[in-house]
XYZ file of C-alpha atoms in Angstrom:
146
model
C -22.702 7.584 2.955
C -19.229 5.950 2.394
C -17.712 3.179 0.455
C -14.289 3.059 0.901
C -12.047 0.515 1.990
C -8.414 -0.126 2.703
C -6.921 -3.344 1.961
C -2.879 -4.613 2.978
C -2.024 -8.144 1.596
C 0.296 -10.016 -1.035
C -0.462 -10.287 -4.619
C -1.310 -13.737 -6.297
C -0.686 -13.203 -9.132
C 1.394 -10.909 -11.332
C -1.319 -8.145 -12.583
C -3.001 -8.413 -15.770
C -2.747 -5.360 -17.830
C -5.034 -4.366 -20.731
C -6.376 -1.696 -22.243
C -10.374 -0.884 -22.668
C -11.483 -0.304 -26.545
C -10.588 3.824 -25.925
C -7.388 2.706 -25.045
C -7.802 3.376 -21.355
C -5.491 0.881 -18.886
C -6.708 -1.190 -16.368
C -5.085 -3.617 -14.316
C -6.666 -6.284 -12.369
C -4.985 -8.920 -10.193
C -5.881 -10.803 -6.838
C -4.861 -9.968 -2.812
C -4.531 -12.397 -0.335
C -5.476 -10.848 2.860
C -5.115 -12.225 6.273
C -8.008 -11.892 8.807
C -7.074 -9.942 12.287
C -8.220 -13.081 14.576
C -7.677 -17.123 14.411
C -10.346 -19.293 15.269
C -10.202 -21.354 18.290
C -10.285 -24.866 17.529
C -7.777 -24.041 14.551
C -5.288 -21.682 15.620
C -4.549 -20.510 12.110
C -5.731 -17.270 10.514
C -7.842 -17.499 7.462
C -7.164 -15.704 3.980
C -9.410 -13.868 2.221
C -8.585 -13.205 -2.007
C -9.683 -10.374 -2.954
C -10.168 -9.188 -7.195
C -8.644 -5.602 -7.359
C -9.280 -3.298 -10.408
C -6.614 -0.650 -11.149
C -7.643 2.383 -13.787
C -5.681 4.438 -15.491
C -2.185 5.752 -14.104
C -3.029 3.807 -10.577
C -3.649 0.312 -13.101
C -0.073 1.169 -15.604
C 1.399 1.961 -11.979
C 0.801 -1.532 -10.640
C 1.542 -3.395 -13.808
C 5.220 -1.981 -13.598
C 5.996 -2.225 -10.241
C 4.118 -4.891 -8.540
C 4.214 -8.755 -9.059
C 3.038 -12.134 -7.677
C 3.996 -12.155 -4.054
C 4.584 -8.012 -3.611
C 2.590 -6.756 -0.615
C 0.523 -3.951 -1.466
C -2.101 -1.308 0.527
C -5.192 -0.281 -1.582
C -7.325 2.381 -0.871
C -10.281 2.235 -3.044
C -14.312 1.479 -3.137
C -16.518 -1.652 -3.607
C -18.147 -2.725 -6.116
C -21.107 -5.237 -6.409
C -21.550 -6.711 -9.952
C -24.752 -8.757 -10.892
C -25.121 -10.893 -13.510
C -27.202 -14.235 -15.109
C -25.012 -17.109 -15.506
C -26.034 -19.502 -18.643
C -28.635 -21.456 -16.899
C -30.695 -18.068 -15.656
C -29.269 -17.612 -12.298
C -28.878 -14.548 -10.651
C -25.138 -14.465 -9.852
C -23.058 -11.799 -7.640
C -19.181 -10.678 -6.982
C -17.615 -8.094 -5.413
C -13.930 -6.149 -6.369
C -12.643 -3.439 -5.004
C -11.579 -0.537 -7.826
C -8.334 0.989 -6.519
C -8.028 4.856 -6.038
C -4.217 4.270 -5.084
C -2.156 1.432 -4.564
C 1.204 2.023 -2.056
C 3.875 -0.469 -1.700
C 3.486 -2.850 1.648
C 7.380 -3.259 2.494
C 10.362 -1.537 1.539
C 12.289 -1.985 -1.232
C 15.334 -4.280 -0.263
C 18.606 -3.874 -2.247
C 19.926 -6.551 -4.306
C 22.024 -8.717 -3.109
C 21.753 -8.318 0.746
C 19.667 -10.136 3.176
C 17.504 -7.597 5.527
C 17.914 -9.959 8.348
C 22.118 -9.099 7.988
C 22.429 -5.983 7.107
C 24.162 -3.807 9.563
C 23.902 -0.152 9.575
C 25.851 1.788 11.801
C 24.319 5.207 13.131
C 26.201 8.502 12.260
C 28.845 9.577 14.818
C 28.611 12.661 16.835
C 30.098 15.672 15.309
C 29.411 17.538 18.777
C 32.875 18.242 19.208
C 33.521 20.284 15.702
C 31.291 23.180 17.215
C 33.212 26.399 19.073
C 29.923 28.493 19.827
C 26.215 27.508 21.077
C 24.412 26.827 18.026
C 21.808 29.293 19.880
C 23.069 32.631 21.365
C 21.219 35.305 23.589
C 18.745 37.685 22.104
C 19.006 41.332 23.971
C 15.697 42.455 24.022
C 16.545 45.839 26.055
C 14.049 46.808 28.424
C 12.526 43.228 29.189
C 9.686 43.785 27.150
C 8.398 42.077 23.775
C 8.159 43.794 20.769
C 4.956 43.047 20.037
């Protein structure tokens, strides 16, 4: 069987960071995730939130580099709690518990605008070669030496 699941949105929030009574880290924190299709009489896609759990290095990992509004990819499992609220009733959520969490985009430099930015490609240093960068194996008699 297999429970896994794979996950690319934006973060709500900043994540929450604490630490269980062993001292173990865990992060938790919410992903807004956009459905593949639009329904018909709307035209907008719908957004799904999404609780995330973090443990460990992959939880002190988010809490330093991610924040409200960084896209993020988890890879991780679901996980079905169950529950009695106050009045008696049988209650359910789902989270997903992260094995690894990847950044989304890439990391833009401060002070520039992506949409600006020009980067020229490197020029041509074909002219600085004399020789073939290959040359001619002589292999004798034509046959191969294995």
């Amino acid at each position: 069987m297999l429970n896994h699941s794979t996950l690319m949105g934006r973060l709500t929030r900043d994540p929450e960071l604490r630490y269980t009574p062993s001292g173990t880290p865990v992060a938790s924190f919410t992903l807004a995730v956009d459905r593949d299709f639009a329904p018909k009489d709307s035209g907008e896609k719908q957004t799904d939130f999404i609780d995330i759990v973090a443990w460990r290095q992959t939880g002190e990992f988010v809490s330093k580099y991610f924040t409200k509004g960084s896209m993020a990819v988890v890879s991780g499992r679901l996980q079905i709690h169950e529950w009695q609220d106050k009045e008696g009733n049988k209650r359910r959520s789902a989270e997903i518990v992260a094995d690894n969490v990847y950044f989304g985009d890439s990391k833009r430099r401060e002070g520039s605008d992506s949409s600006t930015h020009n980067s020229s490609a490197p020029r041509s240093n074909e002219g600085d070669f004399k020789g073939s960068a290959f040359s001619e194996l002589d292999n004798g008699d034509g046959d191969l030496p294995f």
